[in-house]
CSV table of C-alpha atoms and ligand atoms in Angstrom, one decimal:
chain,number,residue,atom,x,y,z
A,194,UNK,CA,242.5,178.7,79.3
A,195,UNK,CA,243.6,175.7,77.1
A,196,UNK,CA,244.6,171.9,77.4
A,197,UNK,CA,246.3,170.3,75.3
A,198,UNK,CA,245.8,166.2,74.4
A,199,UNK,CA,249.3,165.1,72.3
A,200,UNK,CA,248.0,162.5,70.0
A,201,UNK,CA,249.9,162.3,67.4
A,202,UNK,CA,251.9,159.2,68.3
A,203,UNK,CA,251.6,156.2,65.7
A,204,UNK,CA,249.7,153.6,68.0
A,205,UNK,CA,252.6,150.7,67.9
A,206,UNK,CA,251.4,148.6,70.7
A,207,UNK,CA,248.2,148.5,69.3
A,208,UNK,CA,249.2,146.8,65.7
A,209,UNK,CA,248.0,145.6,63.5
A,210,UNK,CA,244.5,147.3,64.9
A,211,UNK,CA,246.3,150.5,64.4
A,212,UNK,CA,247.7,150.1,61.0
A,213,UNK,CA,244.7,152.1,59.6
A,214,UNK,CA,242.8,153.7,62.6
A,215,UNK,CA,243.7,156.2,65.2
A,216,UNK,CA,244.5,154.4,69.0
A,217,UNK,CA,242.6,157.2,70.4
A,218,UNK,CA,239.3,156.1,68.7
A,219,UNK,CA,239.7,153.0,70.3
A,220,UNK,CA,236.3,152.3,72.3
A,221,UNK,CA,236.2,151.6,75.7
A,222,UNK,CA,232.8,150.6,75.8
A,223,UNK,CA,230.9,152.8,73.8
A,224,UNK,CA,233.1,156.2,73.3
A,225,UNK,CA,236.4,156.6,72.2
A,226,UNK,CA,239.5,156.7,74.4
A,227,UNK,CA,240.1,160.5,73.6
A,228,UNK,CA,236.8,161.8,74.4
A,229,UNK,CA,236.8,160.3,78.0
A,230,UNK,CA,240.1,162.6,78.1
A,231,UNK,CA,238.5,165.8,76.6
A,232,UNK,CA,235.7,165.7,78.7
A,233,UNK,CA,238.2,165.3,81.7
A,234,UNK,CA,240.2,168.0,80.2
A,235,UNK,CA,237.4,170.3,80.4
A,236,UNK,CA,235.9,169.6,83.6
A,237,UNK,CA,238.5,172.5,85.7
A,238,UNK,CA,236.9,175.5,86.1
A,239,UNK,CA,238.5,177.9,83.3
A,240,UNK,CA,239.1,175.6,80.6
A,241,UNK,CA,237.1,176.7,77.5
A,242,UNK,CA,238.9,174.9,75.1
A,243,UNK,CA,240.9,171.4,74.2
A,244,UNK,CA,243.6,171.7,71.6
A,245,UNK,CA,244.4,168.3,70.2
A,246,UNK,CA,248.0,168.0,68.9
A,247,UNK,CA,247.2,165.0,66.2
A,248,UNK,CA,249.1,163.7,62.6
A,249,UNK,CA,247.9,164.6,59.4
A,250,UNK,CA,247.6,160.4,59.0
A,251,UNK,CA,244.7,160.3,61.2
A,252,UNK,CA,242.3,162.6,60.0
A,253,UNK,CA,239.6,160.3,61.8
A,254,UNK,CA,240.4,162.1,65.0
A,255,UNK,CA,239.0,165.2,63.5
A,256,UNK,CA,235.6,163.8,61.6
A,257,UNK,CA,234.7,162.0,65.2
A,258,UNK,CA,234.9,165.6,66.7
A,259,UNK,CA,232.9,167.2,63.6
A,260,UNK,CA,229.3,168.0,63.1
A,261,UNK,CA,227.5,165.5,60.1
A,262,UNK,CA,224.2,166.9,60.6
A,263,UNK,CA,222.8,164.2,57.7
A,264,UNK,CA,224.4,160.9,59.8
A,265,UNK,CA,222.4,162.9,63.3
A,266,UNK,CA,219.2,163.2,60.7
A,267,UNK,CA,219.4,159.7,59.2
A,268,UNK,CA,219.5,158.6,63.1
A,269,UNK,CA,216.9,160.6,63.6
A,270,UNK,CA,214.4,159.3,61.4
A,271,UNK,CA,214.9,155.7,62.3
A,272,UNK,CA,213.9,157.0,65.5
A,273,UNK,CA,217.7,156.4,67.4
A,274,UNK,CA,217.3,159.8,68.8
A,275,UNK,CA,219.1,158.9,72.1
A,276,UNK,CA,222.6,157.7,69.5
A,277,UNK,CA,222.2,161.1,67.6
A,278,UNK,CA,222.3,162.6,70.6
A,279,UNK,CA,225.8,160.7,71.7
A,280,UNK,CA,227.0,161.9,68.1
A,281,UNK,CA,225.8,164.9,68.3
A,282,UNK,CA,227.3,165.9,72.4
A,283,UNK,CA,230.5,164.6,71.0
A,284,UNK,CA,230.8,167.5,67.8
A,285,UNK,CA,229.8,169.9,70.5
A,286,UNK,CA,232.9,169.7,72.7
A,287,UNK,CA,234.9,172.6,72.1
A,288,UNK,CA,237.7,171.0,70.3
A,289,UNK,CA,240.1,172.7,67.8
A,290,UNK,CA,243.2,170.5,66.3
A,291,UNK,CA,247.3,171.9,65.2
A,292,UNK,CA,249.2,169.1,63.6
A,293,UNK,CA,252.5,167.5,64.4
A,294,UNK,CA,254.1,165.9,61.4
A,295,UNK,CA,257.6,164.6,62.8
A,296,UNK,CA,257.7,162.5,65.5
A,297,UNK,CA,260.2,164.6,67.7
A,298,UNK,CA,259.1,163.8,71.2
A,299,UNK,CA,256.4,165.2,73.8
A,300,UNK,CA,258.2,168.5,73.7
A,301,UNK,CA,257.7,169.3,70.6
A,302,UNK,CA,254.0,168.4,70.7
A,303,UNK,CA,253.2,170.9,73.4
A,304,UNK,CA,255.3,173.2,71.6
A,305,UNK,CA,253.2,172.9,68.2
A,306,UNK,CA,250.0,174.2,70.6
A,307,UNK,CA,251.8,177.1,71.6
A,308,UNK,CA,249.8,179.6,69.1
A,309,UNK,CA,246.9,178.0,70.5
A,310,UNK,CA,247.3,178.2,73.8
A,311,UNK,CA,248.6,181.5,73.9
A,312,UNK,CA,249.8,183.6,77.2
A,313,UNK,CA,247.5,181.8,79.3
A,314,UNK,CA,248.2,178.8,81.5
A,315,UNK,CA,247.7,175.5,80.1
A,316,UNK,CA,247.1,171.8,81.2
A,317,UNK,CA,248.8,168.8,79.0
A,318,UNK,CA,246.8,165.7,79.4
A,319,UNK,CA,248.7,162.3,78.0
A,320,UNK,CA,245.8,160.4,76.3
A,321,UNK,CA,246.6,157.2,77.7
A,322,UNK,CA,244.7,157.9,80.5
A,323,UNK,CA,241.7,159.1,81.8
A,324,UNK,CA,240.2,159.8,85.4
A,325,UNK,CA,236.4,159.0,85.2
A,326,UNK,CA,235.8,161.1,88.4
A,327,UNK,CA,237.8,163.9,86.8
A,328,UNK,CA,239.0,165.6,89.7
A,329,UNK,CA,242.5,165.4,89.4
A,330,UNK,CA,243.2,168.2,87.4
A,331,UNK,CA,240.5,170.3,89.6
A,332,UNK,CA,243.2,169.3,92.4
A,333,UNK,CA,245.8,170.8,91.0
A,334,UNK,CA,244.2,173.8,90.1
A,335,UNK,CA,243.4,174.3,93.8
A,336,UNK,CA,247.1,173.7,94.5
A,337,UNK,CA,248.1,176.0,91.8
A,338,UNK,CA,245.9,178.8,92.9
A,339,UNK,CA,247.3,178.4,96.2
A,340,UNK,CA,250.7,179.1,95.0
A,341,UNK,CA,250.1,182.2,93.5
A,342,UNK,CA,249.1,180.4,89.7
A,343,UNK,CA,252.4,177.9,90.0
A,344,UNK,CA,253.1,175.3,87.7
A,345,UNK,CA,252.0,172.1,88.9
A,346,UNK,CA,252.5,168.4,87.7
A,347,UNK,CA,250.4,165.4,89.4
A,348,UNK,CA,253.4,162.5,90.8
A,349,UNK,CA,252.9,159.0,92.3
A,350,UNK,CA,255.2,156.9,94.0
A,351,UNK,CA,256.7,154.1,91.4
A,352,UNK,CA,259.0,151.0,92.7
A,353,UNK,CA,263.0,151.9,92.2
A,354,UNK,CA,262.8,149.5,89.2
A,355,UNK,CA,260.6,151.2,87.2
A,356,UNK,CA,262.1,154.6,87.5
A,357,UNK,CA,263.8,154.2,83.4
A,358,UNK,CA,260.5,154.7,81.9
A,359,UNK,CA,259.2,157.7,83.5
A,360,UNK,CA,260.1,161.7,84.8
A,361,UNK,CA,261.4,161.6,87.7
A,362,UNK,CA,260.6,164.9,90.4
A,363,UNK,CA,263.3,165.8,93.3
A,364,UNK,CA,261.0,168.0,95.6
A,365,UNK,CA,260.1,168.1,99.4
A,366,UNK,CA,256.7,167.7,100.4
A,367,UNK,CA,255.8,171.4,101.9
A,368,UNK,CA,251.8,170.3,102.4
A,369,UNK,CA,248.8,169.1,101.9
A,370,UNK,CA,245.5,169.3,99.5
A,371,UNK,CA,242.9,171.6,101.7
A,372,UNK,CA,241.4,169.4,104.7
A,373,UNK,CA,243.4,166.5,103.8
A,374,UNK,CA,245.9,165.2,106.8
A,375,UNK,CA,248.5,163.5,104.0
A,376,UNK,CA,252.1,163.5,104.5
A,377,UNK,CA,254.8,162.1,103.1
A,378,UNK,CA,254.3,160.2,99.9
A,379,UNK,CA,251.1,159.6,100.5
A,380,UNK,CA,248.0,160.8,98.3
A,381,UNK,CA,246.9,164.3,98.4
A,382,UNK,CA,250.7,166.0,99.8
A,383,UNK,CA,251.9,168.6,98.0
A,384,UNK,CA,256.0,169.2,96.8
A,385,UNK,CA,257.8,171.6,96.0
A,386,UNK,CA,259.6,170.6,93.1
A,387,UNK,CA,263.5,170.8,92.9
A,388,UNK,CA,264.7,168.9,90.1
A,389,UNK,CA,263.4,166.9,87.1
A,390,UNK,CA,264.6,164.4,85.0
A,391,UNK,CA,263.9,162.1,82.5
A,392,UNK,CA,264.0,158.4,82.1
A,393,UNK,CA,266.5,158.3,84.6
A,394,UNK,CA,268.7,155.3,85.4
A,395,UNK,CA,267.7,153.6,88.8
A,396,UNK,CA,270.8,154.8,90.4
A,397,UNK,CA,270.8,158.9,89.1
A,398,UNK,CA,266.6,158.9,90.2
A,399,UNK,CA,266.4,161.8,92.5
A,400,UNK,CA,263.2,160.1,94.0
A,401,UNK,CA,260.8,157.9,93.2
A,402,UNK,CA,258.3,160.0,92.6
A,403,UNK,CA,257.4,159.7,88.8
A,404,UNK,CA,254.9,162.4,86.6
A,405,UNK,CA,251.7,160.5,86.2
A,406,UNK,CA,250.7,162.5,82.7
A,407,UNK,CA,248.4,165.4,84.1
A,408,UNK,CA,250.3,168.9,83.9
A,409,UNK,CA,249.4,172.8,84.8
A,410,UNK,CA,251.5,174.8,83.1
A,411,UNK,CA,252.8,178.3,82.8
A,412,UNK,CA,252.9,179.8,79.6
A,413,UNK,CA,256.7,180.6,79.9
A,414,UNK,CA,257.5,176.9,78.9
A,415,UNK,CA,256.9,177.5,75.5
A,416,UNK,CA,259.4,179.9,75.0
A,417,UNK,CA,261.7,177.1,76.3
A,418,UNK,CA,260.6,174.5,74.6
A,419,UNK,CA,261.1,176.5,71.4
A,420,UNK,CA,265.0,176.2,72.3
A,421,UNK,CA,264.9,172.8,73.4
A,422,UNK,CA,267.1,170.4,72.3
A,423,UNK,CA,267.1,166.3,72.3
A,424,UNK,CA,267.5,164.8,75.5
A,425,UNK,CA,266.2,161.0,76.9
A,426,UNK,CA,265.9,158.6,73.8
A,427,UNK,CA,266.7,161.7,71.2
A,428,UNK,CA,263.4,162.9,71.8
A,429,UNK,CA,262.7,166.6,72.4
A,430,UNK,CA,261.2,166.3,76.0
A,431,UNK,CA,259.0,168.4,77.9
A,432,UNK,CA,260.6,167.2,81.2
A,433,UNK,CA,263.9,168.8,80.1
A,434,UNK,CA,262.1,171.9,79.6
A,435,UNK,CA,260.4,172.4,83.1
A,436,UNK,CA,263.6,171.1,85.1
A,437,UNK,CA,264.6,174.9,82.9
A,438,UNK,CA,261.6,176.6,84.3
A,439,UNK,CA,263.1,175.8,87.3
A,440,UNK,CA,265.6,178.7,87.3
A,441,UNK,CA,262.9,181.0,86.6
A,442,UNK,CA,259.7,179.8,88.2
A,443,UNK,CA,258.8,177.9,91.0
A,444,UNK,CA,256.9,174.5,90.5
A,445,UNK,CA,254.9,172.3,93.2
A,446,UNK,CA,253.8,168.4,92.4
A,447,UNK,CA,250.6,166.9,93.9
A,448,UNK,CA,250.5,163.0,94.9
A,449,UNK,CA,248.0,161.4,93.6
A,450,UNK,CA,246.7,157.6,93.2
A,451,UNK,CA,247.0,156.7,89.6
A,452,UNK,CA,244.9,153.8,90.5
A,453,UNK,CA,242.0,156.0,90.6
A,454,UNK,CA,242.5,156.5,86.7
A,455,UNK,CA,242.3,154.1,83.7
A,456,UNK,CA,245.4,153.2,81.6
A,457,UNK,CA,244.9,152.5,78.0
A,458,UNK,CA,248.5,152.5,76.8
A,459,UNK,CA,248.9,148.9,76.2
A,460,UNK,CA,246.0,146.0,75.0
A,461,UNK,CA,246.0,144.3,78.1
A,462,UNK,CA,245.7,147.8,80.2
A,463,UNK,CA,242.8,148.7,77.5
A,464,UNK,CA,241.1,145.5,78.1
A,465,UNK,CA,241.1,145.9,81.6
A,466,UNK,CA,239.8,149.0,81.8
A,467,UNK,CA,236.5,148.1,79.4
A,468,UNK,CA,236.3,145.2,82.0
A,469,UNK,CA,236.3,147.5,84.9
A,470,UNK,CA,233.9,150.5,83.6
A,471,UNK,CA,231.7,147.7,82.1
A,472,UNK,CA,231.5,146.6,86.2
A,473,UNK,CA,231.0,150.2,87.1
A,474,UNK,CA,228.3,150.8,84.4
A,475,UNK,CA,224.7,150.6,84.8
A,476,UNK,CA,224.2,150.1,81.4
A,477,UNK,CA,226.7,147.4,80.6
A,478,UNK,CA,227.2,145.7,84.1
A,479,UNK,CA,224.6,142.7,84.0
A,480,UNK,CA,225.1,142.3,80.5
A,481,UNK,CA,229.2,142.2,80.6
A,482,UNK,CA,228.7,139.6,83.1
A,483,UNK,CA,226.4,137.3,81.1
A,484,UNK,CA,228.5,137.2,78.2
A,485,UNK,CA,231.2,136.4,79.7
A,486,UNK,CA,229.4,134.0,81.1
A,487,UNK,CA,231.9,130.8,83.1
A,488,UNK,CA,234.8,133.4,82.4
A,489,UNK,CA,232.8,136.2,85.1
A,490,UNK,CA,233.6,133.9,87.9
A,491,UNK,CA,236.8,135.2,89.9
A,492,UNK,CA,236.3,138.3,88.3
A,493,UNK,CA,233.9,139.6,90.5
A,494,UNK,CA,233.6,138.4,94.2
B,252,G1P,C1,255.9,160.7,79.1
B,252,G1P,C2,256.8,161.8,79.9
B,252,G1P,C3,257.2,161.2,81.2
B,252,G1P,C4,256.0,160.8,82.0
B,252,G1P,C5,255.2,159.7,81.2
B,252,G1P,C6,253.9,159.4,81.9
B,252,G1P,O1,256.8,159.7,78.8
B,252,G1P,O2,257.9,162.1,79.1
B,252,G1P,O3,257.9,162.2,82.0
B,252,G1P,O4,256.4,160.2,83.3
B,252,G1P,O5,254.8,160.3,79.9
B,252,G1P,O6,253.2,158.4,81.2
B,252,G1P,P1,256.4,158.6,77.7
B,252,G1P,O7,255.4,157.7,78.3
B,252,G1P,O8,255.9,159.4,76.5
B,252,G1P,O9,257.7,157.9,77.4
C-alpha cells in the first residue's frame, strides 16, 4: 500500500527563498519539511511505500532522497558519524517519485500516481503539514477497517468565514473512534459522508466541516479522476472526484484536531512551527531559548 505526497506546486508564498529551491526542503530545524511527512506517511501499518508527485524543476527533492555514499564517507572520516547517519536514514526511506509537469490542480496530481499506486488503497498526504505524533492516519485506518476498507478523509470544524478556502463534507456523525466517548463535532467522531464540495461560498457550505489534508482512499478514484474535469478555481480537483465516488462507494470522515499538527504553508506558519518543535526538542530547547535571548520572554510561561 502507497501514499502519495503532491509536491509539485511552485512554492509562491515562500518567494523569493523559493525562486531556486524546493519549499519542501525547507528545514524546520534540522530536516526538511517533506521528510517529517514521509516518515508520517509511513508510520500506518501497510504502507511500504511513498510516491512523491514532484516537477521536473526541482530535482533537489530527489538527490535529498538519494544515496551519495562519497558525501556519507567524507562525513565519515571527519569522524561526523552521527550526520552520516541522518543522511544516510533519510536515502533509506522507501521513496520512489512520478512527475507532474502542468499545474492542473490536486486532482491531477493524485492522478499522475495512479500507475504507482496501483489496485490497492492509497493515503494522499498534503505536504504542508505534518503530525509529529503520527497517529492520525493510523486513526483512520482503524475507522476504515471498521467499515469494511471505506474511504476515509480526516475533517475539522472551520469558522463559517473560512469555508471559501477549503472542501467542505455534508455527513452525519454515525460514531466514534474505539473507546473514545466523542460526539458531535468533537474530536475523535466519526461521519458518514454525504456530500462534498469545494471552496464553497459561505452560504452553499453544507457544513463546516472542512478536509484537513490527510486522505484513505479507494483505488476506484483514479478511474474518476482520469475523467475529471475543472471545477473550483479551473483546477482539476480531487474533491470533485470523491463527491463522484459517492454514487458508487460509501465514504466516512474522522474529526480530528488539526492543532495537534504543524502547518508550514505560509512563512509565518513555518516559523512558528520551528519555534514550537525547537520548545519540544531536547536537543534544541535550551539553546532556542538562549538565542533568542530578551525575545524568549512571553514566549514561554
Ligand atoms: C486542498 C484541497 C481542499 C482541502 C485543502 C486542505 O486545497 O483541495 O479540499 O481542504 O487542500 O489544506 P488547497 O489548499 O490546495 O487549495
Amino acid at each position: 500500500m502507497k501514499a502519495i505526497i503532491p509536491a509539485a506546486g511552485l512554492g509562491t508564498r515562500f518567494l523569493p527563498a523559493t525562486k531556486c529551491s524546493a519549499k519542501e526542503l525547507l528545514p524546520v530545524l534540522d530536516k526538511p519539511v517533506i521528510q517529517y511527512v514521509v516518515e508520517e506517511a509511513l508510520e500506518p501499518e501497510g504502507v511500504d511505500g511513498v510516491v512523491i508527485v514532484n516537477s521536473h524543476e526541482k530535482p533537489e527533492i530527489e538527490k535529498y532522497f538519494s544515496v551519495d555514499e562519497d558525501f556519507e564517507q567524507m562525513l565519515r572520516s571527519k569522524g561526523k558519524d552521527a550526520l552520516a547517519d541522518a543522511v544516510h536514514t533519510a536515502s533509506s526511506l522507501p521513496v520512489s517519485f512520478v512527475y507532474q509537469d502542468e499545474p492542473l490542480g490536486l486532482g491531477h496530481a493524485v492522478h499522475c500516481a495512479a500507475e504507482a499506486v496501483g489496485d490497492e488503497p492509497f493515503f494522499i498526504l498534503l505536504g504542508d503539514y505534518f503530525v509529529p505524533d503520527r497517529k492520525m492516519c493510523v486513526n483512520m485506518a482503524e475507522v476504515s477497517r471498521a467499515h469494511g476498507g471505506a474511504s476515509v478523509i480526516a475533517v475539522a470544524p472551520v469558522p463559517a468565514d473560512q469555508v471559501s478556502r477549503y472542501g467542505i463534507i455534508a455527513g452525519e456523525c454515525v460514531g466514534a473512534l474505539e473507546g473514545s466517548d466523542a460526539t458531535g463535532e468533537q474530536e475523535g467522531t466519526v461521519w458518514k459522508v454525504t456530500g462534498l464540495v469545494e471552496k464553497p461560498a459561505p452560504e452553499e457550505a453544507p457544513s463546516h466541516l472542512f478536509i484537513v489534508g490527510r486522505y484513505l482512499l479507494s483505488p476506484a478514484i483514479m478511474d474518476l479522476l482520469a475523467t475529471q474535469g475543472a471545477g473550483a478555481g479551473g483546477e482539476i480537483q480531487l474533491t470533485d472526484s470523491m463527491e463522484r465516488l459517492l454514487e458508487s462507494e460509501e465514504m466516512y470522515a474522522l474529526v480530528v484536531d488539526p492543532s495537534e499538527g504543524c502547518d508550514t504553508g505560509t512563512p509565518a506558519a513555518w516559523a512558528a512551527t520551528n519555534a514550537r518543535l525547537a520548545l519540544a526538542s531536547d536537543t534544541y530547547r535550551a539553546a532556542f531559548l538562549e538565542e533568542l535571548g530578551d525575545a524568549a520572554k512571553g514566549l514561554v510561561g
